[in-house]
CSV table of C-alpha atoms (C1' of nucleotides) in Angstrom, one decimal:
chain,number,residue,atom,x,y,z
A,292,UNK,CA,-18.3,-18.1,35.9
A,293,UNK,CA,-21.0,-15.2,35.7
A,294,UNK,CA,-18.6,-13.1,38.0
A,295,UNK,CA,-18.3,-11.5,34.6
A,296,UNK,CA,-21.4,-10.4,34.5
A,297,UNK,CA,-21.7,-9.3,37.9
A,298,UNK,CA,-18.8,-7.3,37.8
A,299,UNK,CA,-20.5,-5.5,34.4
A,300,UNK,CA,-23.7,-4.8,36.5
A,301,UNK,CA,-21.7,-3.3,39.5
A,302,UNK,CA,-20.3,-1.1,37.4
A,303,UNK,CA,-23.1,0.3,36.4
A,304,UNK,CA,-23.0,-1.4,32.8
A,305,UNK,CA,-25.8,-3.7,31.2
A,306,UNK,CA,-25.0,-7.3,30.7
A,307,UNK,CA,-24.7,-8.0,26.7
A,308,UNK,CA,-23.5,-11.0,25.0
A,309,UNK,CA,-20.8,-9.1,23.3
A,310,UNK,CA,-19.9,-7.2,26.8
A,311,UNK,CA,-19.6,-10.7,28.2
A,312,UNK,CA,-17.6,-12.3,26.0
A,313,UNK,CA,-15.0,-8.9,25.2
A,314,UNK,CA,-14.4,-8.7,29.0
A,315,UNK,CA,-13.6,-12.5,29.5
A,316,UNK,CA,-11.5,-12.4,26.1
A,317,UNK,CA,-9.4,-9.5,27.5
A,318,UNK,CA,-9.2,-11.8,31.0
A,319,UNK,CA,-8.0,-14.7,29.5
A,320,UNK,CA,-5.8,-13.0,26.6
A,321,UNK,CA,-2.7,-11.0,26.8
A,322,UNK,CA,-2.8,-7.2,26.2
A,323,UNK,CA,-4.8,-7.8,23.1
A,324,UNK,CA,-5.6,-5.1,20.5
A,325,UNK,CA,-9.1,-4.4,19.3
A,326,UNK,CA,-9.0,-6.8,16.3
A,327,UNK,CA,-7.6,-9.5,18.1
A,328,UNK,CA,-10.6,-9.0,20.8
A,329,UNK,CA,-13.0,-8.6,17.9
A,330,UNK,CA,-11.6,-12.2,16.3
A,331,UNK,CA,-11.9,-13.8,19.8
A,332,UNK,CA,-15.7,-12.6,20.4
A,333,UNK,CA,-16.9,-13.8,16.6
A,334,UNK,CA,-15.1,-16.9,17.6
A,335,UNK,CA,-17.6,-17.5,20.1
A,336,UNK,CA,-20.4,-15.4,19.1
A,337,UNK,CA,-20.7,-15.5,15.5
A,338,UNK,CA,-21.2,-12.0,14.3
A,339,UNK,CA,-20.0,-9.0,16.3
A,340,UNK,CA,-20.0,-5.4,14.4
A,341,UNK,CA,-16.3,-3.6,14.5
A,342,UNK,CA,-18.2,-0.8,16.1
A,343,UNK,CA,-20.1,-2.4,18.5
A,344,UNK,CA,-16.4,-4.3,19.7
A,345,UNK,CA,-14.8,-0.3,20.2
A,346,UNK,CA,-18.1,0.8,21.9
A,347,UNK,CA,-17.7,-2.1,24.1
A,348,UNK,CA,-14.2,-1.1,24.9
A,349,UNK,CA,-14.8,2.4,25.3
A,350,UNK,CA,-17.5,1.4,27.8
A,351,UNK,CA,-15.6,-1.0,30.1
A,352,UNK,CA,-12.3,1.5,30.0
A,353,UNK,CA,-14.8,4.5,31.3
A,354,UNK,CA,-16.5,2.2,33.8
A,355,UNK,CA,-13.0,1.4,35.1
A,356,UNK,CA,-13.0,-2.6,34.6
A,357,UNK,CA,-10.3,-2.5,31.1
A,358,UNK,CA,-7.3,-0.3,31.2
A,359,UNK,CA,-6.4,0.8,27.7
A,360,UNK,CA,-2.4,0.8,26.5
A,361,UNK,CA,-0.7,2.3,23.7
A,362,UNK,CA,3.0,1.2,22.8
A,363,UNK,CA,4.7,3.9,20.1
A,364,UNK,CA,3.8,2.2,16.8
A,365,UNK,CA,1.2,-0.5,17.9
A,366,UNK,CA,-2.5,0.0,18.2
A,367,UNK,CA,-4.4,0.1,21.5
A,368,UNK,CA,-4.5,-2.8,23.4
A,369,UNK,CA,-6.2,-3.4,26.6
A,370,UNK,CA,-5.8,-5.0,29.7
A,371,UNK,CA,-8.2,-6.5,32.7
A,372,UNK,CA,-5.1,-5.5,35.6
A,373,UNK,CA,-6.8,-2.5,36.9
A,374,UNK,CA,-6.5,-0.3,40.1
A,375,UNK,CA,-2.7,-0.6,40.7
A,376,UNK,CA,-0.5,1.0,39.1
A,377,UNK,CA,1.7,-1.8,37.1
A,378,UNK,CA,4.0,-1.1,34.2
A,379,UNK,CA,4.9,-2.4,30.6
A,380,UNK,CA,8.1,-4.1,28.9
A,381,UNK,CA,7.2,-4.0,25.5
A,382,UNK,CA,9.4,-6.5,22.7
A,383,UNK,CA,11.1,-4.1,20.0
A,384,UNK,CA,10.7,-7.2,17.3
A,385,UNK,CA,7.5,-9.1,18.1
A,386,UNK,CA,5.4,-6.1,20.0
A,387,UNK,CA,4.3,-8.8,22.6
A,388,UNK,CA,3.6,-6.6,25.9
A,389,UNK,CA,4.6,-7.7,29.3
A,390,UNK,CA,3.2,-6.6,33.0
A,391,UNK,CA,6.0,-5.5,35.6
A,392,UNK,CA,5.1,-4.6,39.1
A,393,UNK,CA,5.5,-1.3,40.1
A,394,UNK,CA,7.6,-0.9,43.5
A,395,UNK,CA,5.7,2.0,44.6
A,396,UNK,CA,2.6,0.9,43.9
A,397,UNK,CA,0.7,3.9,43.5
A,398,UNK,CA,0.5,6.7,41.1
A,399,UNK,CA,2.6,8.5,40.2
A,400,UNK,CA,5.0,6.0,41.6
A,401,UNK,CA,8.2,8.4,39.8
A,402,UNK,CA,8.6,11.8,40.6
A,403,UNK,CA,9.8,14.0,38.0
A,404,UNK,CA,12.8,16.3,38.5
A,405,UNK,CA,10.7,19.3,37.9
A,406,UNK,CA,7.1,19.5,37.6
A,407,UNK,CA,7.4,23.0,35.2
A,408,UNK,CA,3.9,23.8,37.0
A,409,UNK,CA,2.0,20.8,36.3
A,410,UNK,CA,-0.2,19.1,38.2
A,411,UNK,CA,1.2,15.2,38.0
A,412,UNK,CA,-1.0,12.4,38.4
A,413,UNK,CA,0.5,9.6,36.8
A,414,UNK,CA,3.9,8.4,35.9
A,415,UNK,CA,3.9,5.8,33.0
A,416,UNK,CA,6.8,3.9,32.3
A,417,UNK,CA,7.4,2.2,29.7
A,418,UNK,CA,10.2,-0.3,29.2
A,419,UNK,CA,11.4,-1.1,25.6
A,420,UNK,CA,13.5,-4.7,25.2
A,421,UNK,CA,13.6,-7.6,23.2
A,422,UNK,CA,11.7,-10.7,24.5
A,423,UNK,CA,13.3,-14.2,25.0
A,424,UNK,CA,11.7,-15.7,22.4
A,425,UNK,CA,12.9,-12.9,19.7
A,426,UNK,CA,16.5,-12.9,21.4
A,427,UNK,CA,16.8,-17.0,20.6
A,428,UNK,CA,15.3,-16.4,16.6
A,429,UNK,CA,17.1,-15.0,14.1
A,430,UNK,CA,15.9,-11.2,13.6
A,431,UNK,CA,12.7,-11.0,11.7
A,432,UNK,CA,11.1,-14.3,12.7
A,433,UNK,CA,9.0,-13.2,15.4
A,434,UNK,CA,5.5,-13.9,15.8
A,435,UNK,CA,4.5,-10.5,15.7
A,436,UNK,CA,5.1,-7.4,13.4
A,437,UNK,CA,8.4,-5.1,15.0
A,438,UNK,CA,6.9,-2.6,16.7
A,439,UNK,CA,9.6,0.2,16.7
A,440,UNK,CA,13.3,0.0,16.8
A,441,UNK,CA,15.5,2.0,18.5
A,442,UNK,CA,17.2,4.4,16.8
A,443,UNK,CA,20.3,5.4,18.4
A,444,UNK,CA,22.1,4.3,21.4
B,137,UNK,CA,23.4,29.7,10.7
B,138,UNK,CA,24.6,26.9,8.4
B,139,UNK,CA,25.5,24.7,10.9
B,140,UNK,CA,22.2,22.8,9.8
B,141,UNK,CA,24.0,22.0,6.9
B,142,UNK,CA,27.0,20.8,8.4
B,143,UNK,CA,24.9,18.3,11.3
B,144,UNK,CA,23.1,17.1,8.2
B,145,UNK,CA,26.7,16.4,6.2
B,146,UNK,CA,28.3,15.0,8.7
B,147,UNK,CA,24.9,12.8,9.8
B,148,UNK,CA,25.9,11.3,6.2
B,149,UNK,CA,22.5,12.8,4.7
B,150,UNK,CA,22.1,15.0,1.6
B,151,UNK,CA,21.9,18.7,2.2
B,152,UNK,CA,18.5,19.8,0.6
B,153,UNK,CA,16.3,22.5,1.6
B,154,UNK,CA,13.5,20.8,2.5
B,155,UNK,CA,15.7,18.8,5.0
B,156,UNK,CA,17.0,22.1,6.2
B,157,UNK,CA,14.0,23.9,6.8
B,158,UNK,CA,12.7,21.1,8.7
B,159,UNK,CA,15.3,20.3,11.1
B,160,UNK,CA,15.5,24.6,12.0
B,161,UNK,CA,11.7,24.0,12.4
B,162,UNK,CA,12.2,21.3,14.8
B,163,UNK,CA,14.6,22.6,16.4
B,164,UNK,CA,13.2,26.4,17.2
B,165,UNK,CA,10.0,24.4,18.1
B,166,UNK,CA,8.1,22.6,20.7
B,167,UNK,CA,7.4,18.9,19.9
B,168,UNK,CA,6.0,20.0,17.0
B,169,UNK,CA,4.5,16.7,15.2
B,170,UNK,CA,4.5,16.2,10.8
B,171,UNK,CA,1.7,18.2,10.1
B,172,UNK,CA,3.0,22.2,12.1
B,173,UNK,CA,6.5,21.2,10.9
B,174,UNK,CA,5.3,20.5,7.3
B,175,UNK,CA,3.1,24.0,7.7
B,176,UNK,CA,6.2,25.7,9.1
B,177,UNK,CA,8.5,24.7,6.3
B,178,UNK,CA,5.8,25.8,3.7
B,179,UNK,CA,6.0,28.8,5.1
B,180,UNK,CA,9.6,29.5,4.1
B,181,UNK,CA,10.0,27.4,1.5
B,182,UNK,CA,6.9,27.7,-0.5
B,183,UNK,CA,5.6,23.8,-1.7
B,184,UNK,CA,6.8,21.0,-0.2
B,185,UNK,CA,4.8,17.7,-0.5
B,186,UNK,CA,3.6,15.4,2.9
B,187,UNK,CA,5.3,12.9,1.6
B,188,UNK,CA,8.9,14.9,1.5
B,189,UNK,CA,8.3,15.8,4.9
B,190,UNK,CA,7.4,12.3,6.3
B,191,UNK,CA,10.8,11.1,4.4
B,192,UNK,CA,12.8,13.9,6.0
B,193,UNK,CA,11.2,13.0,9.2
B,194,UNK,CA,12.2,9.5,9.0
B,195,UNK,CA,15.8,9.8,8.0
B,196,UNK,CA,16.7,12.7,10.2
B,197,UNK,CA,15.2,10.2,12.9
B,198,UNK,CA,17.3,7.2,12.0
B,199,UNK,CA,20.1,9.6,11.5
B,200,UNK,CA,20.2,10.6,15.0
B,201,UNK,CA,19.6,14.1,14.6
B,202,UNK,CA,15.9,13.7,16.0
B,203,UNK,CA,14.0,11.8,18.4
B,204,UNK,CA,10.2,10.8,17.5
B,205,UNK,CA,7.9,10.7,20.5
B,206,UNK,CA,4.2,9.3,20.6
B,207,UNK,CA,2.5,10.2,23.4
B,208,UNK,CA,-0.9,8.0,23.9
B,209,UNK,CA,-4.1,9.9,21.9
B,210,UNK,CA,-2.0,12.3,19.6
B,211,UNK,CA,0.4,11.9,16.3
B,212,UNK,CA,3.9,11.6,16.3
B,213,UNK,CA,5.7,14.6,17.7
B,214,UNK,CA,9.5,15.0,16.7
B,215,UNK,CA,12.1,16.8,18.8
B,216,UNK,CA,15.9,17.8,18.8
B,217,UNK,CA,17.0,17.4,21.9
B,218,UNK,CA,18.7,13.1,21.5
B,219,UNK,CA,21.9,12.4,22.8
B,220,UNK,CA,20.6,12.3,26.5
B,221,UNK,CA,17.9,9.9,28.0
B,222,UNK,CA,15.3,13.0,28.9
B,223,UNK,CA,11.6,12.4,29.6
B,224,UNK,CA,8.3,14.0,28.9
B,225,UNK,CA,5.5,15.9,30.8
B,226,UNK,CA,2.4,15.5,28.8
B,227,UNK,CA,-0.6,17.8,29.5
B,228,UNK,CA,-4.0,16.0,29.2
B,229,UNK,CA,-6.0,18.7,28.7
B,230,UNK,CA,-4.3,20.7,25.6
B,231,UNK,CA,-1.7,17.8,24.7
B,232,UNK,CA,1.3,20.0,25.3
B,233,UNK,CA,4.5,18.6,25.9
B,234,UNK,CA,7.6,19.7,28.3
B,235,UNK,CA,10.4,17.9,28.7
B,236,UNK,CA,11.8,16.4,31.9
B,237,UNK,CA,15.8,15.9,32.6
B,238,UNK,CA,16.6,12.4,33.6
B,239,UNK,CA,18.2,11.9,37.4
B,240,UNK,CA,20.0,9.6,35.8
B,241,UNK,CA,21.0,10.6,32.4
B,242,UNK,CA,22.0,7.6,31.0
B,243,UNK,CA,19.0,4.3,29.5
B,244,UNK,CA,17.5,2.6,31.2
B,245,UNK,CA,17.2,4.8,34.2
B,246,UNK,CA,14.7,3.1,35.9
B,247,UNK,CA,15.3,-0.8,36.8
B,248,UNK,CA,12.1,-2.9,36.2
B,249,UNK,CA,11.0,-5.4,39.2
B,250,UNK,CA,11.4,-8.3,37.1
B,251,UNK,CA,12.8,-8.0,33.7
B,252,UNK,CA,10.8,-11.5,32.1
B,253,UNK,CA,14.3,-12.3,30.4
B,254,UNK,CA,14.1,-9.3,28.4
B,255,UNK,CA,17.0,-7.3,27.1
B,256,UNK,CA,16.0,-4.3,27.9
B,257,UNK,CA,17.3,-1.0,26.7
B,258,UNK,CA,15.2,1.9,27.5
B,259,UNK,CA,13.0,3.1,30.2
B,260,UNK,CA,10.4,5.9,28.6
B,261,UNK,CA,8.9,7.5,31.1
B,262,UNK,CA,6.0,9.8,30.4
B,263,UNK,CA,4.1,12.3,33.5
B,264,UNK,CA,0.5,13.0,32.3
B,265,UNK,CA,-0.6,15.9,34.4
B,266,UNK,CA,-2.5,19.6,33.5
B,267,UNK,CA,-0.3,22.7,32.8
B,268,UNK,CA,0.2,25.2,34.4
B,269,UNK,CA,-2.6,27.3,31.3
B,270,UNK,CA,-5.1,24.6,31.4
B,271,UNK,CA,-5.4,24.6,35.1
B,272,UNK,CA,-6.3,28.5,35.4
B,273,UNK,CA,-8.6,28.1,32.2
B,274,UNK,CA,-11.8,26.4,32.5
B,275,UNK,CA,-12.0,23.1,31.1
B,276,UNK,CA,-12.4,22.8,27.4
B,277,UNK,CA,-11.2,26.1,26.3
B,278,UNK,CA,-7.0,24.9,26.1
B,279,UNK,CA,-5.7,25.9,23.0
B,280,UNK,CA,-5.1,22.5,21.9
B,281,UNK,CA,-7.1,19.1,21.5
B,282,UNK,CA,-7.8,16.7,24.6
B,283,UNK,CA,-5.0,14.2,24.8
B,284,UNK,CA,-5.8,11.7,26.8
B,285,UNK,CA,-8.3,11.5,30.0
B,286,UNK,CA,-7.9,9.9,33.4
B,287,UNK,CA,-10.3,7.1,33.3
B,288,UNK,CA,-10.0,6.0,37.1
B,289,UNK,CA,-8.6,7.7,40.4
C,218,DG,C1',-45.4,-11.4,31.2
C,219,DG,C1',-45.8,-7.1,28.5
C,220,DC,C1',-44.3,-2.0,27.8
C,221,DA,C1',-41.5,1.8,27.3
C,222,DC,C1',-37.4,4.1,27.1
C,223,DA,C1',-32.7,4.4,27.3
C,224,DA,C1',-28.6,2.1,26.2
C,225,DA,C1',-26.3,-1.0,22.7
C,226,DC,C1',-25.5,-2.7,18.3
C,227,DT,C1',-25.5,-2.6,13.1
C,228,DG,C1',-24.0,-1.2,8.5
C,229,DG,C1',-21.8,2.0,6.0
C,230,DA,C1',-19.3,6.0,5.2
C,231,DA,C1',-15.6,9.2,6.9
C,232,DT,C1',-11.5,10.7,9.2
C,233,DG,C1',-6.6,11.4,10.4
C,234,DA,C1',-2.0,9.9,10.4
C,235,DT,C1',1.0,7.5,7.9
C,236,DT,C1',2.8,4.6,4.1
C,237,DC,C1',3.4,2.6,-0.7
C,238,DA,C1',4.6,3.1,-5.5
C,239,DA,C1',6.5,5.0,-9.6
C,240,DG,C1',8.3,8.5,-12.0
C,241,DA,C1',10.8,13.3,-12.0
C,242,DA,C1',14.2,16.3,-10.0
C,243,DA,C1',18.1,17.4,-7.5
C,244,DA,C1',22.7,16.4,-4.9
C,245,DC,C1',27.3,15.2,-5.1
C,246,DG,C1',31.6,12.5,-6.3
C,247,DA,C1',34.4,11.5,-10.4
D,50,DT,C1',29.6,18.3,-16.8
D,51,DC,C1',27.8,13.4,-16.2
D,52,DG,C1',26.0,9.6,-14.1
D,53,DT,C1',24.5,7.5,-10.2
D,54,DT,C1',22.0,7.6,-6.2
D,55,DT,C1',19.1,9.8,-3.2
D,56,DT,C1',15.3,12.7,-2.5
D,57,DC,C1',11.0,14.8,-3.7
D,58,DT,C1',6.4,14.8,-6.1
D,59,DT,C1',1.8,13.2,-7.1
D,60,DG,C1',-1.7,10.2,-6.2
D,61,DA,C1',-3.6,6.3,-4.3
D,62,DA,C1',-3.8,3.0,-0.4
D,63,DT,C1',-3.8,1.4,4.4
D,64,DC,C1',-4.8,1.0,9.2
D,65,DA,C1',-7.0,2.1,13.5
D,66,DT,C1',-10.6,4.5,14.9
D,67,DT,C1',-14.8,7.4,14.9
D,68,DC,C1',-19.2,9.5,13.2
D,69,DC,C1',-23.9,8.8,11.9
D,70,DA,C1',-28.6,7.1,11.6
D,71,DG,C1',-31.5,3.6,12.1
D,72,DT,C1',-32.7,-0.8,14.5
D,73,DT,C1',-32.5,-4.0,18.3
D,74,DT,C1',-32.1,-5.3,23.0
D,75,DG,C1',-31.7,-4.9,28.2
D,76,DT,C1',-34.1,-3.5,32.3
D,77,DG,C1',-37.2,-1.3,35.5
D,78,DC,C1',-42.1,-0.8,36.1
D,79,DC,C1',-47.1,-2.1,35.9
DNA sequence: GGCACAAACTGGAATGATTCAAGAAAACGA
DNA sequence: TCGTTTTCTTGAATCATTCCAGTTTGTGCC
């Protein structure tokens, strides 16, 4: 299992504990945010600063191996599903954050109606629901905090 | 010009200046977020405190008279045009933001892959490109702050 | 194996956007 | 004009994240 720290040196990173153990907590988690990450690592670390967990992630996004996500209203969360170009279905009540294929496949897999002169890369998408889980509870017993509700319709 | 007034009456809210002032603001501007539209409505009305203008924010938001978008790397930007399901262009250099009409028109435009049994209501779509300024200026001087960078591609 | 230097990590304080709380002021129906 | 309810004010608090300065740790080299 030191694939983990093979892929760190390949990109060009040092292999740290706290690298080590962030990366294969993002791997094994599910779109976790940078306090969740930080819990995981002390789990099996013992101490691990705040700072040192957000220098981490800023490291492994730039070096390409953690995508970073950012749902309206929730904080960052990041992701190990890199190099394609996948979307999000996010849960109005519980926040929990999904992966949907994209059909294209490649960015930007949407194209706009009129580009107004930019130059497009990327097309994000973002799809806003309510999970099964928080569809079979009664509202406001989800597992998670709501993470914004939709205003009008 | 009162017709402010009246969208605010008939949205069921209290007609107060503050509440005025800010939805004009919003509305003559460009996805302005709390802080310009709190400076813009100082500017005609004299004091108003952040807090008034976060409260105004929030109820002409759940009133339907604005929309509240939060691009990834920059604050909450608010914006009149609701009624229709509209997208955004988002410039990663100065953080501008244009918006883009929907094919479609109607949520959720865009049909996910596989929907994980969620109910889902709303596809956000947002392009991240360069505008049209920030690509004849060289980089760093756009008259804004960086909103987001490309990690990979 | 031991060194040196750059890259990482630590602790602590600071920042920016936003919210909470409690009392004062203003809007609007009676 | 009054009373009730909503809105606004001031001031402090929160949350996620970043800045800073000093210390520690990986890694390439001898």
């Amino acid at each position: 299992m030191d694939n983990v720290a093979d892929d760190l040196r390949s990109a060009g990173l040092r292999v740290t504990a706290a690298r080590v153990a962030i990366l294969e907590q993002v791997r094994t988690g599910n779109h976790l945010d940078a306090e969740r990450i930080a819990r995981g690592v002390r789990g099996s670390l013992g101490h691990v600063s705040t700072q040192g967990v957000y220098d981490a992630l800023h490291a492994l996004t730039r070096a390409g191996l953690l995508r970073r996500i950012e749902p309206a209203g929730s904080p960052a969360r990041f992701e190990s599903r890199v190099g394609d170009n996948h979307h999000h279905l996010v849960c109005r009540s519980c926040g929990e954050v999904a992966d949907i294929d994209c059909v294209v496949g490649e960015a930007p897999c949407v194209e706009p109606s009129n580009t107004h002169g930019y130059a497009i890369d990327e097309a994000e998408v973002v799809f806003w629901g309510v999970c099964p889980q928080c569809q079979a509870q009664p509202a406001g017993s989800g597992s998670g905090q709501p993470a914004r509700t939709k205003s009008e319709d």
